[in-house]
PDB file of C-alpha atoms in Angstrom:
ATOM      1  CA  UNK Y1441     -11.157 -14.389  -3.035  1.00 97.00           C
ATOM      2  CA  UNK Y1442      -7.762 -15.010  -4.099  1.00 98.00           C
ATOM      3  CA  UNK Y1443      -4.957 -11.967  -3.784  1.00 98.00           C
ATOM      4  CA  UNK Y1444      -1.860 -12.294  -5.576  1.00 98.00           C
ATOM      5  CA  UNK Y1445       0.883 -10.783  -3.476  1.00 98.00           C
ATOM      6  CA  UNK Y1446       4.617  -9.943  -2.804  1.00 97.00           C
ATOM      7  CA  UNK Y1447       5.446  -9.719   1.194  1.00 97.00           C
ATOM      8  CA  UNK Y1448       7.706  -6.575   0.557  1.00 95.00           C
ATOM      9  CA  UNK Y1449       5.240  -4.904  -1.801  1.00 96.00           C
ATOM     10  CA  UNK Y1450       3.545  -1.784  -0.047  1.00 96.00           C
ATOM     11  CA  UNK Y1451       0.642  -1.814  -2.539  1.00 97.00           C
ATOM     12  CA  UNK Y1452      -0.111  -5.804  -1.660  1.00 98.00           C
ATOM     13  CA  UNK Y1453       0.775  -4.994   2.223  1.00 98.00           C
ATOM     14  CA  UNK Y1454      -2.249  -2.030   1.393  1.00 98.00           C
ATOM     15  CA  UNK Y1455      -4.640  -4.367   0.751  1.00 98.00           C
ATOM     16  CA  UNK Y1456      -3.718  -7.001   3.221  1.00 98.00           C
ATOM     17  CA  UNK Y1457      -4.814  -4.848   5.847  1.00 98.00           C
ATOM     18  CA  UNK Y1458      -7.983  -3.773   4.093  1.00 98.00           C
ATOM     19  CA  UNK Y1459      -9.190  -7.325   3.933  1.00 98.00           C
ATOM     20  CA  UNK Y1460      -8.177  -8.011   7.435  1.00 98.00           C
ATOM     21  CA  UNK Y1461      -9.966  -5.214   8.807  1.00 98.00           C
ATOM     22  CA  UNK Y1462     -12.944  -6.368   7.441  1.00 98.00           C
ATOM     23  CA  UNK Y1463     -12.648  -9.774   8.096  1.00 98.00           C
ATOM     24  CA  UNK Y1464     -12.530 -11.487   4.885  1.00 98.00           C
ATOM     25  CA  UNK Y1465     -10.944 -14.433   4.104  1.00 97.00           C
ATOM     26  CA  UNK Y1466      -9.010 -15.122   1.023  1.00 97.00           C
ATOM     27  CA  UNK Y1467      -6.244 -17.149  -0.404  1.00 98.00           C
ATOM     28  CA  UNK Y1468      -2.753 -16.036  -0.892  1.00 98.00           C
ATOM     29  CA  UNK Y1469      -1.332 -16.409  -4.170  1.00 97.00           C
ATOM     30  CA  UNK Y1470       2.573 -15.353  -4.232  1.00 97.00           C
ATOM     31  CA  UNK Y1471       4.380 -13.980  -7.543  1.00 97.00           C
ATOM     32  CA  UNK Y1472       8.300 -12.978  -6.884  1.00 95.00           C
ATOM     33  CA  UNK Y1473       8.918  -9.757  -8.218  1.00 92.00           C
ATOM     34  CA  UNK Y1474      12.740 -10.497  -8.463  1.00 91.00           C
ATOM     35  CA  UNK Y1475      13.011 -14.437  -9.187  1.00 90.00           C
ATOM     36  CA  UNK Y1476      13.474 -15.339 -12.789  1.00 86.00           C
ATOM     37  CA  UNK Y1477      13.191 -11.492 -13.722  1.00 89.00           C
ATOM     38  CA  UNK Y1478      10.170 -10.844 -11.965  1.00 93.00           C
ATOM     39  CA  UNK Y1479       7.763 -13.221 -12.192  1.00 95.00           C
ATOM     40  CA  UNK Y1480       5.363 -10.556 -12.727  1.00 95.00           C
ATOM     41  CA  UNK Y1481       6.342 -10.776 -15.921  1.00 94.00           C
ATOM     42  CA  UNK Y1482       5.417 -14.323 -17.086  1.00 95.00           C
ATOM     43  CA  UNK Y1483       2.390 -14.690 -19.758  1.00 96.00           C
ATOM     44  CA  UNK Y1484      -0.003 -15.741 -16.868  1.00 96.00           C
ATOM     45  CA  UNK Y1485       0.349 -13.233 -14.777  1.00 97.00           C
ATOM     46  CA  UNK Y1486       0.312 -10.641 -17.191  1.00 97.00           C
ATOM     47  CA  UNK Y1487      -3.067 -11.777 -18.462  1.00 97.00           C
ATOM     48  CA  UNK Y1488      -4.450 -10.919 -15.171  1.00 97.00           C
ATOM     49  CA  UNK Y1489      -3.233  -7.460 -14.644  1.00 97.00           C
ATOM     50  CA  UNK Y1490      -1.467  -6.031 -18.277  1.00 97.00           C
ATOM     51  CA  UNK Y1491       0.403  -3.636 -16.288  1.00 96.00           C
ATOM     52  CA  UNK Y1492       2.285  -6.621 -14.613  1.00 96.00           C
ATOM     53  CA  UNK Y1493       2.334  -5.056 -10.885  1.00 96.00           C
ATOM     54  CA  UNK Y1494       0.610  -6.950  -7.589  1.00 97.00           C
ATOM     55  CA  UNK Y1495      -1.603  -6.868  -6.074  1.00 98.00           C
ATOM     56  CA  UNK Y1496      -4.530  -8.806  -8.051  1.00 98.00           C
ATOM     57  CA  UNK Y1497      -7.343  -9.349  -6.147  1.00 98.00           C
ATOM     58  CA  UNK Y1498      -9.231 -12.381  -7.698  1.00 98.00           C
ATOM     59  CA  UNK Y1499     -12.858 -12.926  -7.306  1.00 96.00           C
ATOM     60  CA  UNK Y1500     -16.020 -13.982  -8.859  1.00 94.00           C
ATOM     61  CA  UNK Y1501     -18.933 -11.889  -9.569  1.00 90.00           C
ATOM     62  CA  UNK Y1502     -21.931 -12.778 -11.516  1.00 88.00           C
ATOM     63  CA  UNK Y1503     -20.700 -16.382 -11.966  1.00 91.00           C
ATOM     64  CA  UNK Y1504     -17.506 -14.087 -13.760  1.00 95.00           C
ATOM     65  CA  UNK Y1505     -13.839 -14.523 -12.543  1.00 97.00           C
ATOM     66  CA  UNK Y1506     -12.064 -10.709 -12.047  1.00 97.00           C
ATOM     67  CA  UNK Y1507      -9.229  -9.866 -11.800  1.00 98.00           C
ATOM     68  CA  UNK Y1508      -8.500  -6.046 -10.228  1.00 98.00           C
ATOM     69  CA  UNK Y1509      -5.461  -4.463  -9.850  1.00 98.00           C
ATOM     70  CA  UNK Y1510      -4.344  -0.989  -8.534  1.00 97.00           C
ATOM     71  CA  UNK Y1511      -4.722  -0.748  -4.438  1.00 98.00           C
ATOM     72  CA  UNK Y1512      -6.700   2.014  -4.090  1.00 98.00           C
ATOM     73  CA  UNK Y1513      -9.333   0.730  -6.820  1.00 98.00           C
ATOM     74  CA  UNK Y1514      -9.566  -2.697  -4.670  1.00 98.00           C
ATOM     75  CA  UNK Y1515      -9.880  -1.247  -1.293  1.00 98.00           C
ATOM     76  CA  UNK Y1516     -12.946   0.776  -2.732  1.00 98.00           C
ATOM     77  CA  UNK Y1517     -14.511  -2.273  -3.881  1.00 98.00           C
ATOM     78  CA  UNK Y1518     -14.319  -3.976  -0.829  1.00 98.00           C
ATOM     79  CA  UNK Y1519     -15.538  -0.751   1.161  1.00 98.00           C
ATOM     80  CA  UNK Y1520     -18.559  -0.790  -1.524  1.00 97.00           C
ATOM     81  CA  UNK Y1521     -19.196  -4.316  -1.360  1.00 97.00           C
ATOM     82  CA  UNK Y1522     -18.405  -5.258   2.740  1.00 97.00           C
ATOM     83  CA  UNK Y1523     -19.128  -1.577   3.619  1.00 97.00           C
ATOM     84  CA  UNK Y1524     -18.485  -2.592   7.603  1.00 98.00           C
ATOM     85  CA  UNK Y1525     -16.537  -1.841   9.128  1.00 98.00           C
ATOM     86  CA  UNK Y1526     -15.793   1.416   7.543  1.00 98.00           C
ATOM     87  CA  UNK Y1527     -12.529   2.455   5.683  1.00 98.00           C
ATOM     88  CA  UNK Y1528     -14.392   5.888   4.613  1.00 98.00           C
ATOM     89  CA  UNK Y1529     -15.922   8.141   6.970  1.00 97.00           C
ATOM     90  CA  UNK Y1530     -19.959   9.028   6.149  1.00 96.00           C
ATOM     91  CA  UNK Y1531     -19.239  12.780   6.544  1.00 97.00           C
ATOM     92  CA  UNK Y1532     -18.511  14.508   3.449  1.00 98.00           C
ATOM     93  CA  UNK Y1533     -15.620  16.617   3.829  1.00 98.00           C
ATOM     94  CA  UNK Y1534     -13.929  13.643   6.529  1.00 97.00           C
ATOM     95  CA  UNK Y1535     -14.147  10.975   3.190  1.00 97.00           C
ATOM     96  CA  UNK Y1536     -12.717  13.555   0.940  1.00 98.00           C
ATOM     97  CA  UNK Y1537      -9.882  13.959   3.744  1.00 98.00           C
ATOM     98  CA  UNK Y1538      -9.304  10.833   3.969  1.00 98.00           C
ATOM     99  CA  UNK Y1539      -9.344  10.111   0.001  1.00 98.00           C
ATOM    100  CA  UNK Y1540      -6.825  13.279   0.095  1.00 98.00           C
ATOM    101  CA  UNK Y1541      -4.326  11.692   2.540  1.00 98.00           C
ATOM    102  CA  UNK Y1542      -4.621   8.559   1.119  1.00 98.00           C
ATOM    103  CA  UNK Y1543      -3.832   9.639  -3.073  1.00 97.00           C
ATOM    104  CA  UNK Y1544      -1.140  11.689  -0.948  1.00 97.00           C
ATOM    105  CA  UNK Y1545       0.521   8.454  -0.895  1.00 98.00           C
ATOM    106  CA  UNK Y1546      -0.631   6.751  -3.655  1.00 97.00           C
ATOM    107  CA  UNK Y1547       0.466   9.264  -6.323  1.00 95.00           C
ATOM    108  CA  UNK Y1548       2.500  11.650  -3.952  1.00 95.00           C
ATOM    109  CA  UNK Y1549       5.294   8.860  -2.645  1.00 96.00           C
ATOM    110  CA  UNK Y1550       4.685   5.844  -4.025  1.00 92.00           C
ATOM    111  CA  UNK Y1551       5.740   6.201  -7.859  1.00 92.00           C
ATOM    112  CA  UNK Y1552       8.664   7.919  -6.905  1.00 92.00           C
ATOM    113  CA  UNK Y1553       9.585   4.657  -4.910  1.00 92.00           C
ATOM    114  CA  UNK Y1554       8.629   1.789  -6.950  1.00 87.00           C
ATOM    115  CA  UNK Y1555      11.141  -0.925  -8.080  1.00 83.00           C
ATOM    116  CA  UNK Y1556      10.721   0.064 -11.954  1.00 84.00           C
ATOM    117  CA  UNK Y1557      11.411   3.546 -11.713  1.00 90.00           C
ATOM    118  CA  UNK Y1558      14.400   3.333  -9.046  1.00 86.00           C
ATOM    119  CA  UNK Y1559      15.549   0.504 -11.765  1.00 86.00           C
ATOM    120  CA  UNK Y1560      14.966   2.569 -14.995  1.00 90.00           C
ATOM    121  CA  UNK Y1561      17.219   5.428 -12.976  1.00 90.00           C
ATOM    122  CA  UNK Y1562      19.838   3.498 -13.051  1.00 89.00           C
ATOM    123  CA  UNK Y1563      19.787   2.419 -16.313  1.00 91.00           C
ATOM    124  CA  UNK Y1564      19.157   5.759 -17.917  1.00 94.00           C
ATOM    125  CA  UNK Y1565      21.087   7.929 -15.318  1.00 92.00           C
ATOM    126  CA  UNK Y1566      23.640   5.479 -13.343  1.00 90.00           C
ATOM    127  CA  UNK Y1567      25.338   8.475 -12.002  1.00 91.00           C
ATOM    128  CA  UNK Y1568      22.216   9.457  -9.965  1.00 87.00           C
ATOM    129  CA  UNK Y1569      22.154   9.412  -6.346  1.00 90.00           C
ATOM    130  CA  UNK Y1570      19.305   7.005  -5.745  1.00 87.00           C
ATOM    131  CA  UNK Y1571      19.253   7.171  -2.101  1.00 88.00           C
ATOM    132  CA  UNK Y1572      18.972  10.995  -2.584  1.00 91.00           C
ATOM    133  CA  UNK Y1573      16.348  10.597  -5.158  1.00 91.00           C
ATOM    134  CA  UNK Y1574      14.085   8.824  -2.570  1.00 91.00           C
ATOM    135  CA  UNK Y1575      15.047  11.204   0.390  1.00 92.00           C
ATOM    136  CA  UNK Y1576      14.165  14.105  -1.464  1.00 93.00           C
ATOM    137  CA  UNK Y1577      10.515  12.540  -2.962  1.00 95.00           C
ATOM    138  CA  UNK Y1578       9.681  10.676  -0.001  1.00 95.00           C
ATOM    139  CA  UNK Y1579      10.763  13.069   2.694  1.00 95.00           C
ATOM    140  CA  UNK Y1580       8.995  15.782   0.311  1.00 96.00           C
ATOM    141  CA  UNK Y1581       5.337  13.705   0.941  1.00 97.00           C
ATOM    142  CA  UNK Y1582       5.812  12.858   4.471  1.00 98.00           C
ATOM    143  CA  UNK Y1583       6.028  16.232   5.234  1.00 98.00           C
ATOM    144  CA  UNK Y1584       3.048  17.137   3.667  1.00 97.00           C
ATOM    145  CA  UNK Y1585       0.885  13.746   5.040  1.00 98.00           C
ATOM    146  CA  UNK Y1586       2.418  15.340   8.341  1.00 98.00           C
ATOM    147  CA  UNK Y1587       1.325  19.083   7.993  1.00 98.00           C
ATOM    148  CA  UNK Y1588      -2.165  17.152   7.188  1.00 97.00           C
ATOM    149  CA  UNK Y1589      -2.166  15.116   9.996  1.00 98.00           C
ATOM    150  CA  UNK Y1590      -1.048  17.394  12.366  1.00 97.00           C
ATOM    151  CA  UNK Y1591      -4.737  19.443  11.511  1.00 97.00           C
ATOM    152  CA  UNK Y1592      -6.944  16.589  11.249  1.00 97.00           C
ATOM    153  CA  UNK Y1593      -6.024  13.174  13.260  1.00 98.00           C
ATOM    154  CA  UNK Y1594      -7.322  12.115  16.508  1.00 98.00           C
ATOM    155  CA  UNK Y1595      -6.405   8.325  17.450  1.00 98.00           C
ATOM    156  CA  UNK Y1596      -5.771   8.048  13.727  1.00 98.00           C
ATOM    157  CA  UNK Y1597      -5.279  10.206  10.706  1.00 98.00           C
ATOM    158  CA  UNK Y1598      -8.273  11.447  10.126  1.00 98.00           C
ATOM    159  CA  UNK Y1599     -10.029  11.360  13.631  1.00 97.00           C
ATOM    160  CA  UNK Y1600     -10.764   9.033  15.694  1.00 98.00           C
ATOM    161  CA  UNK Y1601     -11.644   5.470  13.637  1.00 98.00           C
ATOM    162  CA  UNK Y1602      -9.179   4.081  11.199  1.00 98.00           C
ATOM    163  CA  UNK Y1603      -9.574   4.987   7.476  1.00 98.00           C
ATOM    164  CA  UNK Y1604      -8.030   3.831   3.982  1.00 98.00           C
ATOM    165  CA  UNK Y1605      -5.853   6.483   4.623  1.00 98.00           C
ATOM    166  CA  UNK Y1606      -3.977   4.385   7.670  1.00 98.00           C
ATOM    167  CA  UNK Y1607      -3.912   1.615   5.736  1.00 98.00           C
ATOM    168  CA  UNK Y1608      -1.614   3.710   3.498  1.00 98.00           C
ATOM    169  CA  UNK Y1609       0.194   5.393   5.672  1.00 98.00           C
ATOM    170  CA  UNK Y1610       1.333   1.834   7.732  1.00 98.00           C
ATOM    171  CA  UNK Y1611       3.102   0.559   4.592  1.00 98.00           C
ATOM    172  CA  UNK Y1612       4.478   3.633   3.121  1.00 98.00           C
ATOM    173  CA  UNK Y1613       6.246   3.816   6.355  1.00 98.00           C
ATOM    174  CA  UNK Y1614       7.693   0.169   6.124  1.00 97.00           C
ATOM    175  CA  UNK Y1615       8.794   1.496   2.481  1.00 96.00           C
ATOM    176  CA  UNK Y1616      10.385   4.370   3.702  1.00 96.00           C
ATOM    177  CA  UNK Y1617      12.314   2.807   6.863  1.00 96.00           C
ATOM    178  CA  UNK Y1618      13.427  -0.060   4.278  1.00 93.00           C
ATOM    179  CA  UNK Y1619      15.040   2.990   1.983  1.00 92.00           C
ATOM    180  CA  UNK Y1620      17.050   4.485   4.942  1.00 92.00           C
ATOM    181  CA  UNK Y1621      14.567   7.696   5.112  1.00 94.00           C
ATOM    182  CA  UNK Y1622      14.997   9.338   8.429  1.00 95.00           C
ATOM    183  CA  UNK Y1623      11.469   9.388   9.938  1.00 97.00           C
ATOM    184  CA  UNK Y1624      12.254  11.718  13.244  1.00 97.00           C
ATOM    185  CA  UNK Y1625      10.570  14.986  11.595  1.00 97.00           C
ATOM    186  CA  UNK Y1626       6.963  12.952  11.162  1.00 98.00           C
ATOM    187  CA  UNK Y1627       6.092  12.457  15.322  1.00 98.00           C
ATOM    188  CA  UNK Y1628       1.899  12.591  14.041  1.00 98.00           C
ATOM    189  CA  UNK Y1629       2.772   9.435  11.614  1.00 98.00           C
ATOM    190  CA  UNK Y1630       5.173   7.641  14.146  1.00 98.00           C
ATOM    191  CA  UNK Y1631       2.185   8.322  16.554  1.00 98.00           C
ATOM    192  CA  UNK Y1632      -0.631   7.202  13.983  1.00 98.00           C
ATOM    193  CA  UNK Y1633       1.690   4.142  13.240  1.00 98.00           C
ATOM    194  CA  UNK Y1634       1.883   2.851  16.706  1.00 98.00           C
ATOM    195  CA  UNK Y1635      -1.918   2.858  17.122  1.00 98.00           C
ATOM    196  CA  UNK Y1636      -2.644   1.425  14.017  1.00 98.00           C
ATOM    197  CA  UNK Y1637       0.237  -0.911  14.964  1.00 98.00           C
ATOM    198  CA  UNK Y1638      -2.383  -2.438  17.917  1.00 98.00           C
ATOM    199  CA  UNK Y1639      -4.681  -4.104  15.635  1.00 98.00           C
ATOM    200  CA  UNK Y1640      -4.354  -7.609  14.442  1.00 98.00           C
ATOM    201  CA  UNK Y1641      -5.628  -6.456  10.912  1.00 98.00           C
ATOM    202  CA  UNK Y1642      -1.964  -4.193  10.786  1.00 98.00           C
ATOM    203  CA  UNK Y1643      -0.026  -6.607  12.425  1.00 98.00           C
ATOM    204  CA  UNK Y1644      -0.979  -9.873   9.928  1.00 98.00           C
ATOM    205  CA  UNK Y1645      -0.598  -7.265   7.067  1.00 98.00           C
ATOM    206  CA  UNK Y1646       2.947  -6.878   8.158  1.00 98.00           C
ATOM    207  CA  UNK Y1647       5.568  -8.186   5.704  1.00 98.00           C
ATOM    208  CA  UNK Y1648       7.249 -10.345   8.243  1.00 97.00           C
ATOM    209  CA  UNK Y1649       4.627 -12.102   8.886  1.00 97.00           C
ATOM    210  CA  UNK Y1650       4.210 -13.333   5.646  1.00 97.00           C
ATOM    211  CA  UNK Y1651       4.829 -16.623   4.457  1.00 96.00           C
ATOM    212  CA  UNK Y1652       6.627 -15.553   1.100  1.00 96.00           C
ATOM    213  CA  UNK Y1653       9.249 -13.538   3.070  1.00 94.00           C
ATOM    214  CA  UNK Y1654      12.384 -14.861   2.039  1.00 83.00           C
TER     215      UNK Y1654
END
């Protein structure tokens, strides 16, 4: 498996940590999302994922190279194809928990976030107060993942074994420390953090540890 991957992308930290936990190996692939404009952007990256984001997780099935994108989409394929250890619990409502927390993110925080809409804000509305802008959206879903959390986490978010919803939660918190959000008001998160913080799979995810850091 090859992943193509920015160090200070959350999405591509996401799935770093999914693919550690389970102990896959794969080759890193690195595409600069500011050099040269992005080079997300170039021809041959775009014919791998249209929508010109990382990651890409590269692979062959069937004697068939594919190419997925979108974080949540390849963290379910590897818990459906390398189903141990778990990222989803067995128990029905605990999966749908953890699915919950984990879109809270995905959709909740994340777009609100991402380098192309803090950069079409300033183009369309320069006057904005970006750092606001991400206060006010981020701080807005932390507080809910937190209300969440608060009911349903033991050692980690959702009880007591780590879940794709940690391996959201670890990098939106990166994101958010990186934007200058104040964090004091989420003590279940910081808590969460610092235990998922203890495994190796977390720690190699982490952006400094990545060879494309610049």
């Amino acid at each position: 498996m090859i992943l193509h991957t920015y160090w200070r992308s959350s999405s591509a930290y996401r799935v770093r940590i999914a693919l550690g936990f389970k102990g896959l190996a794969y080759e890193s692939r690195f595409v600069h999302l500011v050099r040269l404009g992005g080079e997300q952007h170039q021809p041959e990256f775009h014919a791998k994922n249209p929508r010109e984001q990382v990651p890409v997780l590269e692979l062959e099935e069937a004697r068939n190279t594919v190419f997925l994108a979108q974080s949540l989409a390849i963290i379910e394929y590897l818990e459906e194809r390398f189903p141990a250890p778990p990222l989803l619990p067995r128990e029905p409502v605990a999966r749908a928990r953890v699915r919950e927390l984990a879109e809270l993110v995905n959709s909740g925080i994340q777009p609100f976030q991402n380098t192309g809409t803090i950069n079409f804000l300033a183009e369309v509305a320069p006057e904005l107060d970006r750092t606001r802008w991400c206060q006010h959206f981020i701080g807005l879903g932390l507080s809910s993942l937190e209300t969440r959390a608060r009911e349903l986490s033991g050692r980690f978010l959702v009880g007591d074994e780590v879940s794709a919803a940690d391996v959201l939660l670890v990098p939106q918190l990166y994101a958010a420390r990186r934007l200058q959000i104040p964090l004091a008001a989420f003590p279940t998160l910081l808590r969460v953090e610092t235990e998922c913080s203890r495994l190796e799979a977390f720690a190699a995810a982490h952006p400094d540890r990545q060879p494309d850091r610049e």
